[in-house]
Coordinates of C-alpha atoms and ligand atoms in Angstrom, one line a residue:
M21 CA 0.2 -0.2 0.4
S22 CA 1.4 3.7 -0.7
A23 CA 1.6 6.0 2.0
H24 CA -1.1 7.9 1.2
E25 CA -4.4 5.0 0.6
N26 CA -6.1 4.7 3.8
P27 CA -5.8 1.3 5.2
P28 CA -9.3 -0.5 4.2
N29 CA -10.6 0.2 7.6
V30 CA -10.7 4.0 7.0
P31 CA -12.5 5.4 4.5
P32 CA -10.9 8.5 3.1
L33 CA -12.8 11.6 4.2
G34 CA -13.8 14.3 1.4
G35 CA -15.2 12.5 -1.7
S36 CA -14.6 14.8 -4.2
G37 CA -11.0 16.2 -3.0
R38 CA -12.7 19.2 -1.2
P39 CA -15.3 18.1 1.3
L40 CA -16.0 21.2 3.0
V41 CA -19.3 22.4 1.2
E42 CA -21.4 25.9 2.2
G43 CA -24.1 23.6 2.8
P44 CA -27.7 23.1 3.1
A45 CA -29.3 23.1 6.2
D46 CA -28.9 19.7 8.5
P47 CA -32.6 19.2 9.1
E48 CA -32.1 16.0 11.3
H49 CA -30.4 19.0 13.7
D50 CA -31.3 22.4 13.3
P51 CA -34.2 22.7 10.5
T52 CA -33.5 26.6 10.7
A53 CA -29.2 25.9 10.7
S54 CA -27.5 26.2 7.6
Y55 CA -24.4 24.7 8.2
A56 CA -20.7 25.5 6.5
L57 CA -19.4 21.8 6.7
E58 CA -21.6 18.7 5.6
P59 CA -22.9 16.9 8.1
E60 CA -22.1 13.3 7.2
Y61 CA -17.8 15.1 6.7
V62 CA -18.4 16.0 10.2
E63 CA -20.1 12.6 11.2
R64 CA -17.1 10.5 9.7
L65 CA -15.0 13.0 11.9
T66 CA -16.9 12.4 15.6
S67 CA -17.6 9.3 15.0
R68 CA -13.3 9.3 16.4
L69 CA -14.1 10.4 19.6
L70 CA -15.1 8.1 22.6
A71 CA -18.5 10.2 24.0
T72 CA -21.2 8.3 24.8
S73 CA -22.7 11.0 27.3
G74 CA -25.7 12.2 24.7
R75 CA -25.0 15.8 25.0
S76 CA -23.0 17.7 22.1
V77 CA -22.1 21.2 22.2
R78 CA -22.3 23.3 18.9
V79 CA -19.4 24.7 17.5
E80 CA -20.0 28.2 15.3
T81 CA -17.2 29.0 12.7
P82 CA -15.7 33.1 13.8
L83 CA -15.4 33.2 9.6
T84 CA -19.7 34.4 9.5
G85 CA -20.7 33.2 13.2
A86 CA -22.2 30.2 11.2
P87 CA -23.4 26.9 12.9
L88 CA -20.1 24.0 12.1
A89 CA -21.3 21.0 14.0
H90 CA -22.4 19.5 17.2
I91 CA -19.6 18.3 19.0
P92 CA -20.9 14.9 21.5
Q93 CA -19.5 14.9 25.2
S94 CA -17.6 12.8 26.9
T95 CA -18.5 11.5 30.5
D96 CA -15.4 10.3 32.9
G97 CA -16.7 6.8 32.1
D98 CA -15.3 7.5 28.6
V99 CA -12.2 8.4 29.4
E100 CA -11.5 5.0 32.1
E101 CA -12.8 3.2 28.8
A102 CA -10.5 5.5 26.8
F103 CA -7.5 4.4 29.1
V104 CA -8.1 1.1 29.5
R105 CA -8.0 0.9 25.3
A106 CA -5.0 3.0 25.1
R107 CA -2.9 0.6 27.9
R108 CA -3.8 -2.5 25.9
A109 CA -3.0 -1.3 23.2
Q110 CA 0.2 0.8 24.5
A111 CA 1.3 -2.5 25.5
I112 CA 1.6 -4.2 22.6
W113 CA 3.3 -0.7 21.2
A114 CA 6.1 -0.8 23.4
R115 CA 7.2 -4.1 21.4
T116 CA 7.1 -3.2 17.9
S117 CA 10.5 -1.8 16.1
L118 CA 11.5 2.4 16.2
D119 CA 12.2 1.9 12.6
E120 CA 8.3 0.5 12.1
R121 CA 6.7 3.3 14.4
A122 CA 9.4 5.7 12.7
A123 CA 8.4 5.3 9.0
M124 CA 4.7 5.0 10.1
L125 CA 5.4 8.9 11.1
L126 CA 6.8 9.8 7.4
R127 CA 4.0 8.7 6.0
L128 CA 2.4 10.9 7.9
H129 CA 4.3 13.1 7.0
D130 CA 3.1 12.7 3.5
L131 CA -0.2 12.3 4.2
V132 CA 0.0 15.5 6.2
L133 CA 1.4 17.3 2.9
E134 CA -0.9 15.8 0.2
R135 CA -3.9 16.6 1.8
Q136 CA -3.2 19.8 3.2
D137 CA -5.7 21.7 1.3
E138 CA -8.0 19.9 3.6
I139 CA -6.4 20.4 7.2
I140 CA -5.8 23.8 6.0
D141 CA -10.1 24.4 5.0
L142 CA -11.1 22.9 7.9
T143 CA -8.4 24.6 10.1
V144 CA -10.0 28.3 8.7
W145 CA -13.2 27.2 9.4
E146 CA -12.8 26.3 13.1
S147 CA -10.1 29.0 13.9
G148 CA -11.2 32.0 11.1
K149 CA -7.3 32.3 10.4
A150 CA -6.2 33.3 7.7
R151 CA -5.2 30.5 5.1
K152 CA -1.5 31.4 5.5
H153 CA -1.5 31.3 9.0
A154 CA -3.3 27.8 8.3
F155 CA -1.0 26.7 6.2
D156 CA 1.9 27.1 9.2
E157 CA -0.1 23.7 10.6
P158 CA 0.6 21.1 8.1
L159 CA 4.0 22.8 7.6
H160 CA 4.9 22.2 11.2
I161 CA 3.3 18.8 12.0
A162 CA 5.6 17.6 8.6
L163 CA 8.4 19.1 10.3
T164 CA 8.0 17.2 13.6
A165 CA 6.9 14.2 11.4
R166 CA 9.9 13.9 9.9
Y167 CA 12.0 14.7 12.5
Y168 CA 11.3 12.7 15.1
A169 CA 11.4 10.1 12.3
R170 CA 14.4 10.5 11.1
T171 CA 16.3 10.6 14.9
A172 CA 14.5 8.0 16.4
H173 CA 17.3 6.3 17.3
Q174 CA 19.8 9.0 18.3
H175 CA 17.1 9.9 21.0
L176 CA 15.8 6.4 21.9
D177 CA 18.4 3.7 21.3
T178 CA 20.0 2.1 24.3
Q179 CA 23.1 4.2 25.0
R180 CA 26.3 2.7 27.1
K181 CA 28.3 4.5 29.7
I182 CA 30.7 4.6 31.7
G183 CA 31.0 2.3 33.8
V184 CA 32.8 2.7 37.3
V185 CA 35.1 0.0 36.8
P186 CA 37.1 0.3 33.3
A187 CA 36.2 -2.9 31.4
L188 CA 35.3 -4.2 34.7
T189 CA 31.6 -2.7 34.4
R190 CA 29.0 -2.4 31.5
V191 CA 26.3 -0.3 32.2
E192 CA 23.4 1.5 29.7
V193 CA 20.2 3.2 29.8
N194 CA 17.3 2.0 28.1
R195 CA 14.4 4.6 28.1
V196 CA 11.1 3.3 28.4
P197 CA 8.0 4.8 27.7
K198 CA 6.1 6.2 30.6
G199 CA 2.6 3.9 29.3
V200 CA -0.2 6.1 28.7
V201 CA 0.4 10.2 28.4
G202 CA -2.6 12.7 28.6
I203 CA -2.1 15.5 26.1
I204 CA -4.5 18.2 26.7
S205 CA -4.2 21.1 23.9
P206 CA -6.0 25.0 23.4
W207 CA -7.7 26.4 20.1
N208 CA -5.2 28.4 18.4
Y209 CA -3.0 25.9 16.5
P210 CA -5.9 23.2 16.5
F211 CA -4.1 20.9 14.1
T212 CA -0.6 21.4 15.1
M213 CA -1.2 21.8 19.2
A214 CA -3.5 17.8 18.7
L215 CA -0.4 16.3 17.0
C216 CA 3.3 17.7 17.6
D217 CA 3.6 17.0 21.2
G218 CA 2.0 13.4 20.6
L219 CA 4.3 12.1 17.7
P220 CA 7.5 11.9 20.0
A221 CA 5.0 10.1 22.8
L222 CA 4.0 7.5 19.6
L223 CA 7.5 7.3 19.3
A224 CA 8.9 6.4 22.3
G225 CA 6.2 3.6 22.3
N226 CA 3.5 5.3 24.1
A227 CA -0.4 5.5 24.0
V228 CA -2.4 8.8 24.3
V229 CA -5.3 9.7 24.9
T230 CA -5.7 13.8 24.7
K231 CA -8.8 16.7 24.7
P232 CA -8.1 19.3 22.3
D233 CA -10.4 22.2 23.3
S234 CA -14.0 22.4 22.2
Q235 CA -13.7 25.3 19.9
T236 CA -11.4 23.4 17.3
M237 CA -12.4 19.7 18.2
L238 CA -12.5 19.2 14.3
T239 CA -9.6 19.7 13.4
A240 CA -8.4 17.3 15.7
L241 CA -10.0 14.6 14.9
L242 CA -8.9 14.8 11.1
G243 CA -5.3 15.2 12.7
A244 CA -6.5 11.6 14.5
R245 CA -7.9 10.3 11.7
L246 CA -5.1 10.8 9.6
L247 CA -2.3 9.3 12.3
D248 CA -5.2 6.1 11.6
E249 CA -4.6 6.4 8.0
A250 CA -0.6 6.3 8.6
G251 CA -1.5 3.5 10.3
F252 CA -1.0 3.9 14.3
P253 CA -2.8 1.3 15.3
K254 CA -6.4 3.4 15.9
D255 CA -6.9 2.4 19.9
L256 CA -3.0 4.4 20.8
W257 CA -4.7 7.6 19.7
Q258 CA -8.1 8.4 21.8
V259 CA -9.7 11.2 22.0
V260 CA -11.8 13.0 24.2
A261 CA -14.2 16.1 24.6
G262 CA -15.8 18.0 26.9
P263 CA -14.9 21.4 29.4
G264 CA -11.3 21.5 30.6
S265 CA -12.5 20.7 34.5
Q266 CA -14.2 17.6 33.7
V267 CA -12.5 16.4 31.7
G268 CA -8.9 18.0 31.0
T269 CA -9.0 16.6 35.1
S270 CA -10.4 12.7 34.2
I271 CA -7.1 12.8 32.1
V272 CA -4.9 14.2 34.7
T273 CA -5.9 11.7 37.6
R274 CA -5.4 8.7 35.7
A275 CA -2.7 10.0 33.4
D276 CA 1.6 8.4 33.1
Y277 CA 2.4 11.7 31.8
V278 CA -0.1 15.3 31.0
C279 CA 1.5 16.8 28.3
F280 CA -0.2 20.4 28.4
T281 CA -0.2 24.2 26.3
G282 CA -2.6 27.0 27.7
S283 CA -2.4 29.7 30.1
T284 CA -0.5 29.7 32.9
A285 CA -3.9 29.3 35.2
T286 CA -4.5 26.5 34.1
G287 CA -0.7 25.0 34.0
K288 CA -0.9 25.9 38.1
I289 CA -3.7 23.9 38.2
I290 CA -2.4 21.0 36.7
A291 CA 1.4 20.9 38.0
R292 CA -0.7 21.3 41.5
Q293 CA -2.9 18.2 40.1
C294 CA 0.4 16.3 39.0
A295 CA 2.6 16.6 41.7
E296 CA -0.2 15.1 44.3
R297 CA 0.0 12.2 42.1
L298 CA 4.0 12.2 41.8
I299 CA 3.7 12.0 38.1
G300 CA 5.7 14.6 35.5
C301 CA 4.3 17.3 33.3
S302 CA 5.3 19.5 30.7
L303 CA 3.4 22.6 30.7
E304 CA 3.9 25.2 27.7
L305 CA 2.4 28.5 29.2
G306 CA 1.5 31.9 28.3
G307 CA 3.6 34.8 27.5
K308 CA 4.9 38.5 27.4
N309 CA 6.9 38.3 24.2
P310 CA 9.0 40.9 24.0
L311 CA 10.9 42.1 19.9
L312 CA 13.9 44.1 20.5
V313 CA 15.1 46.7 17.2
L314 CA 18.9 47.9 18.1
R315 CA 20.5 50.4 16.8
D316 CA 22.3 48.8 14.3
A317 CA 19.3 46.7 12.7
D318 CA 17.9 47.0 8.9
L319 CA 14.8 48.8 10.0
E320 CA 12.9 47.4 6.6
K321 CA 14.2 43.3 7.2
A322 CA 13.2 44.3 11.2
A323 CA 9.6 45.9 10.9
E324 CA 8.5 43.1 8.0
G325 CA 9.2 40.5 11.0
A326 CA 7.6 43.0 13.6
V327 CA 4.5 42.9 11.5
R328 CA 5.0 38.8 11.4
A329 CA 5.6 38.9 15.1
S330 CA 2.9 40.6 16.1
F331 CA 0.0 39.4 14.1
S332 CA 0.3 36.6 13.2
N333 CA -2.8 34.1 13.5
A334 CA -4.1 37.7 14.4
G335 CA -1.6 38.0 17.9
Q336 CA -3.3 34.4 19.0
L337 CA 0.2 32.9 19.0
C338 CA 2.7 31.8 22.8
V339 CA 4.9 32.9 20.6
S340 CA 3.7 36.1 19.5
M341 CA 5.2 39.4 20.6
E342 CA 3.5 42.0 22.3
R343 CA 6.1 43.7 23.7
M344 CA 8.8 45.8 20.8
F345 CA 11.5 48.1 22.7
V346 CA 13.2 50.3 20.4
A347 CA 16.7 52.0 20.1
D348 CA 16.2 55.5 20.6
Q349 CA 18.2 56.4 17.2
V350 CA 16.4 54.4 15.5
Y351 CA 12.9 54.6 16.8
D352 CA 11.6 57.3 14.5
R353 CA 12.3 55.6 11.3
F354 CA 11.5 52.0 12.6
V355 CA 8.1 53.0 13.9
E356 CA 7.2 54.8 10.4
R357 CA 8.2 51.5 8.6
F358 CA 6.2 49.6 11.4
V359 CA 3.1 51.7 11.2
S360 CA 2.9 52.2 7.3
R361 CA 3.3 47.8 6.5
T362 CA 0.7 47.1 9.9
K363 CA -1.8 50.3 7.8
A364 CA -1.7 48.0 4.5
M365 CA -2.5 44.7 5.7
T366 CA -5.5 42.7 3.6
L367 CA -8.0 41.4 6.4
G368 CA -10.6 39.4 6.2
A369 CA -12.5 36.5 6.4
S370 CA -12.2 33.5 3.5
M371 CA -11.1 30.6 2.4
E372 CA -9.1 31.8 -0.4
W373 CA -4.9 32.6 0.1
G374 CA -5.0 36.3 0.0
N375 CA -5.4 37.6 3.2
D376 CA -2.7 39.0 5.6
M377 CA -5.1 38.6 8.5
G378 CA -7.8 36.7 10.0
S379 CA -10.5 36.9 12.9
L380 CA -9.9 36.3 16.2
I381 CA -11.4 33.2 17.4
S382 CA -14.5 33.9 20.0
Q383 CA -16.5 36.6 21.7
D384 CA -14.2 36.0 25.1
Q385 CA -10.9 36.9 23.0
L386 CA -12.3 39.6 21.1
D387 CA -13.6 41.1 24.1
T388 CA -10.1 40.8 25.8
V389 CA -8.4 42.1 23.0
V390 CA -10.8 45.5 23.5
A391 CA -10.4 45.6 27.1
H392 CA -6.7 46.0 27.1
V393 CA -7.5 48.5 24.2
D394 CA -10.0 50.5 25.8
D395 CA -7.5 50.2 29.2
A396 CA -4.5 51.5 27.3
V397 CA -6.4 54.4 25.6
A398 CA -8.3 55.8 28.6
K399 CA -5.0 55.9 30.4
G400 CA -3.5 57.4 27.5
A401 CA -1.7 55.8 25.4
R402 CA -1.7 56.3 22.0
V403 CA -3.2 54.0 19.1
L404 CA -0.6 54.6 15.6
A405 CA -2.9 51.7 14.3
G406 CA -6.2 49.9 13.9
G407 CA -7.6 50.0 17.6
R408 CA -11.0 49.2 16.9
A409 CA -12.9 46.1 16.1
R410 CA -14.4 45.1 13.3
P411 CA -17.8 44.0 12.5
D412 CA -18.2 44.3 9.3
L413 CA -16.1 42.0 8.4
G414 CA -16.9 39.0 10.3
P415 CA -18.3 38.9 14.3
Y416 CA -14.9 38.5 15.9
F417 CA -12.6 40.7 14.4
Y418 CA -10.3 43.2 15.0
E419 CA -7.2 45.1 13.0
P420 CA -4.1 45.0 13.6
T421 CA -2.9 47.6 16.8
I422 CA 0.2 49.4 17.6
L423 CA 0.3 51.1 20.7
E424 CA 2.8 53.8 22.2
G425 CA 2.8 55.3 26.2
V426 CA 1.9 52.3 27.7
T427 CA 2.6 52.6 31.3
P428 CA 2.6 50.0 34.2
E429 CA -1.3 51.1 35.5
M430 CA -2.5 50.1 32.0
T431 CA -3.9 46.2 32.2
C432 CA -1.9 45.5 28.6
F433 CA 1.8 46.7 30.2
G434 CA 1.9 43.3 31.9
H435 CA -0.8 40.7 31.0
E436 CA -1.0 38.7 28.5
T437 CA -3.6 40.4 25.7
F438 CA -3.2 37.3 23.2
G439 CA -4.5 39.5 20.4
P440 CA -3.1 41.8 17.7
V441 CA -2.2 44.3 20.0
I442 CA 1.7 45.4 20.5
A443 CA 2.9 48.0 22.6
L444 CA 6.4 50.1 21.5
Y445 CA 8.7 51.4 23.7
R446 CA 11.8 53.7 23.5
F447 CA 14.8 53.1 24.7
H448 CA 18.3 54.3 25.5
D449 CA 21.1 52.2 26.3
E450 CA 20.8 48.2 25.7
A451 CA 21.3 47.3 29.3
D452 CA 17.6 49.3 30.3
A453 CA 16.2 47.3 27.2
I454 CA 17.8 44.3 28.1
A455 CA 16.0 44.8 32.1
R456 CA 13.2 45.7 30.6
A457 CA 12.3 42.6 28.2
N458 CA 13.2 40.6 31.4
E459 CA 10.0 42.9 33.4
G460 CA 7.5 40.3 34.8
E461 CA 6.7 36.9 35.3
Y462 CA 6.7 35.4 31.6
G463 CA 9.3 33.8 29.5
L464 CA 8.5 32.4 26.6
N465 CA 10.0 33.5 23.4
G466 CA 12.0 36.8 22.7
S467 CA 13.0 38.5 19.2
I468 CA 17.0 40.8 17.9
Y469 CA 17.0 42.7 15.3
S470 CA 21.0 43.6 14.0
Q471 CA 23.0 43.5 11.7
D472 CA 26.1 41.6 14.5
G473 CA 25.1 38.4 14.6
D474 CA 27.5 37.9 17.8
R475 CA 26.0 41.1 20.1
A476 CA 22.3 39.9 19.6
R477 CA 24.1 36.7 20.4
A478 CA 25.4 37.6 23.6
I479 CA 21.9 40.0 24.2
A480 CA 20.4 36.2 24.0
R481 CA 22.0 34.8 27.0
E482 CA 20.5 37.9 29.0
I483 CA 17.1 37.8 28.1
R484 CA 15.3 35.4 29.9
C485 CA 13.0 33.6 27.4
G486 CA 13.4 30.0 26.4
T487 CA 13.5 30.6 23.0
V488 CA 15.4 33.5 21.2
N489 CA 15.4 34.3 17.8
V490 CA 17.7 36.7 15.6
N491 CA 16.5 38.6 13.0
E492 CA 13.7 36.5 13.3
A493 CA 10.3 36.5 15.0
F494 CA 9.9 33.0 16.0
G495 CA 10.3 30.8 13.4
A496 CA 13.8 30.6 13.3
T497 CA 13.1 28.6 16.5
F498 CA 9.8 27.4 16.2
A499 CA 11.1 25.5 12.6
S500 CA 14.1 24.1 14.1
I501 CA 12.7 20.8 15.5
D502 CA 15.8 19.9 16.6
S503 CA 16.7 22.4 19.4
P504 CA 13.8 22.3 22.6
M505 CA 11.2 25.2 22.9
G506 CA 9.4 26.3 26.0
G507 CA 9.1 28.7 28.5
M508 CA 11.4 30.0 31.3
R509 CA 9.5 31.0 34.4
E510 CA 5.3 31.1 34.5
S511 CA 5.7 30.7 31.3
G512 CA 5.5 26.6 31.8
M513 CA 8.3 23.8 32.6
G514 CA 9.8 20.8 30.3
R515 CA 9.7 21.2 26.4
R516 CA 8.9 20.2 22.9
Q517 CA 10.9 19.3 19.9
G518 CA 14.6 18.0 20.3
S519 CA 15.8 14.8 23.1
E520 CA 13.5 16.6 25.2
G521 CA 10.8 16.6 23.7
V522 CA 10.5 12.6 23.4
H523 CA 13.1 12.0 26.6
R524 CA 10.3 13.6 28.4
Y525 CA 7.7 9.9 27.8
T526 CA 10.2 7.5 29.0
E527 CA 12.1 6.8 32.1
S528 CA 15.1 6.2 31.5
Q529 CA 16.6 2.3 33.5
S530 CA 20.8 2.0 34.0
V531 CA 21.2 -1.6 34.5
G532 CA 24.3 -2.4 35.6
T533 CA 26.5 -5.9 34.8
Q534 CA 29.2 -6.1 37.0
R535 CA 32.2 -8.7 36.1
L536 CA 35.1 -10.2 37.8
I537 CA 35.1 -8.2 41.5
R538 CA 32.2 -6.9 44.0
F539 CA 31.9 -4.1 45.8
A540 CA 33.3 -5.4 49.2
P541 CA 36.1 -6.6 50.7
M542 CA 37.9 -9.9 49.1
L543 CA 40.3 -12.7 49.4
G544 CA 40.0 -11.9 53.3
M545 CA 40.5 -8.4 53.1
S546 CA 39.2 -6.0 55.9
D547 CA 36.8 -3.1 55.6
E548 CA 40.0 -0.8 56.5
T549 CA 42.4 -2.3 53.4
Y550 CA 39.8 -2.3 51.8
A551 CA 38.9 1.6 52.2
K552 CA 42.5 1.8 51.9
V553 CA 42.0 0.0 48.3
M554 CA 39.5 2.4 47.4
T555 CA 41.2 5.4 48.5
A556 CA 44.3 4.9 46.2
N557 CA 42.3 3.3 43.1
L558 CA 39.8 6.4 43.3
K559 CA 43.1 8.8 43.5
F560 CA 45.1 6.7 40.5
M561 CA 41.6 7.6 38.0
K562 CA 41.7 11.1 38.5
K563 CA 45.3 10.8 37.8
L564 CA 44.5 8.4 35.0
G565 CA 41.4 11.9 34.0
R566 CA 38.6 9.6 33.8
A567 CA 35.8 11.3 34.2
Ligands
NAD612 P1 -6.8 27.1 28.8 O1 -5.8 26.8 29.6 O2 -8.3 28.2 29.0 O3 -6.8 25.9 28.1 C1 -6.5 25.5 27.2 C2 -7.1 23.8 27.5 O4 -6.8 23.4 28.7 C3 -8.3 23.6 26.7 O5 -8.1 21.8 25.8 C4 -9.1 23.4 28.0 O6 -10.5 22.8 27.5 C5 -8.7 22.5 29.2 N1 -9.0 23.9 30.9 C6 -9.5 24.7 31.0 N2 -9.0 24.4 32.0 C7 -9.0 23.2 32.8 C8 -8.5 22.2 33.7 N3 -9.2 22.7 35.3 N4 -8.2 21.6 33.9 C9 -7.5 20.6 32.7 N5 -7.6 20.9 31.5 C10 -8.7 22.1 31.4 O7 -6.1 28.5 27.7 P2 -6.3 28.7 26.3 O8 -6.9 31.1 26.8 O9 -7.3 28.4 25.1 O10 -5.2 29.3 25.2 C11 -4.6 30.0 25.3 C12 -3.3 30.3 26.6 O11 -2.8 29.0 25.4 C13 -2.4 31.6 26.6 O12 -1.8 32.0 27.6 C14 -1.4 31.3 25.2 O13 -0.6 31.8 25.5 C15 -1.5 30.0 25.4 N6 -0.3 29.1 24.8 C16 0.9 28.5 24.9 C17 1.3 27.9 23.9 C18 3.3 27.4 23.9 O14 3.6 26.8 23.6 N7 3.4 28.2 25.5 C19 1.1 27.8 22.9 C20 -0.4 27.8 22.7 C21 -1.1 28.6 23.7

């Protein structure tokens, strides 16, 4: 079977290749509704859920407010059943070879690229984002799948370590899967957030029980279907749906390890629950990310990067920038360029390519953005671009907004907006800029624009963020899957990507084999003589330069 063919038990999702239509009413559920997706298509996706409560939640597209689907909701019993099935599947999966698992990841890579139109369509319907921002999702999953497939042995093979007695003590470390990993993910990148943390978990021999955000469940379910098609056993990847405080908690109380992406407030709740059970967790949380434009920056490049840094996915991106510190010497010239590029951005509710920014996801997100900007303006901030909602484009649209004169009394000074709002600050010397960039509790992503790479990298070491990008907003680190990604301070614990991103799902197990001698007096030696011999031995080993 070629990589893109469906296994016999998995029907293809879109018969015509473009399964998504401006659709007719779905009289079975709501005779007055004009559904944006074909009900049969939705049903094929939701059938992948383990959800027997009989209750469902209606989701609407942020593009127009039209209903999209009814998402069946899971009970605590469903979560229990998901773990039973996942544990059974994991016991078999853990005995498969790394090469077999890696081959499935490479099949997923191909499938994701072949089916990118379907993935992007569904992502745009559910999230309202611009098509070019939706493309980042299959791109990131393809990168992640290829990286972990190609580095599987490097991360997961048994490794020889230094034995205490040269030649006579053989020590090796096995990477043993944790078991069943619980993954709780947010709505902002519904395809990549639903899958990217799970791929290394599967590679390491685990099963996964996942609860994607309710607003973007269909895209996450499409991801599950693509895993099935890539050949992963179906029970290895369980999907449940429901409110985080109920279904999310049900997962945390049963999982062997939890991977959470979302707000810092929820992350703290989950950290406490995991601590109580003495299980590990990785927490990818919020940020108030700083971008520095140094006096020697290429201002055209910096202005172009600043637009992407601030307004990608309408600012609903954990690594996007909300604070920009610009050197006094170039401030006016940079701001002129940045403002004019921002004002030229095209906004719109569309399935087509071409728009620079789409909608926010919900009324809640819009309310937060409006509240932050209105509060800042009321307290004296100046609006250089944007600053208003655009109900003429769609229910949750808000213009890309640049503020100047933001002060500590304003909510948006230190609180994450998670929207298309950036505050500009001048700085006189770089030490001051670094200190201000490090203010606050967060520490997720930073960015520095300068034509002196060495200087920028030296400054990066002083920025308290888990990732720092030089002459780029976030792509240089986020898309380099070999480099760890995560937050310092209240932006998180643990790392996704790289070796840390897969090792978090394993227990390291040391196996030591001793030959010929034992760790006790031998041949009638007294304890005192044994201590002397060992002391001499320690001194000799140090002289030899051994670790
Ligand atoms: P959120 O914390 O409200 O929700 C995230 C997920 O957690 C959802 O699936 C939700 O249902 C679930 N949840 C909520 N309460 C729960 C509970 N008590 N127990 C278990 N699960 C629970 O976050 P949000 O507002 O939807 O997402 C936006 C936030 O996510 C922003 O702060 C953003 O910075 C952050 N984020 C971080 C990263 C990263 O990689 N660091 C990536 C994306 C988003």
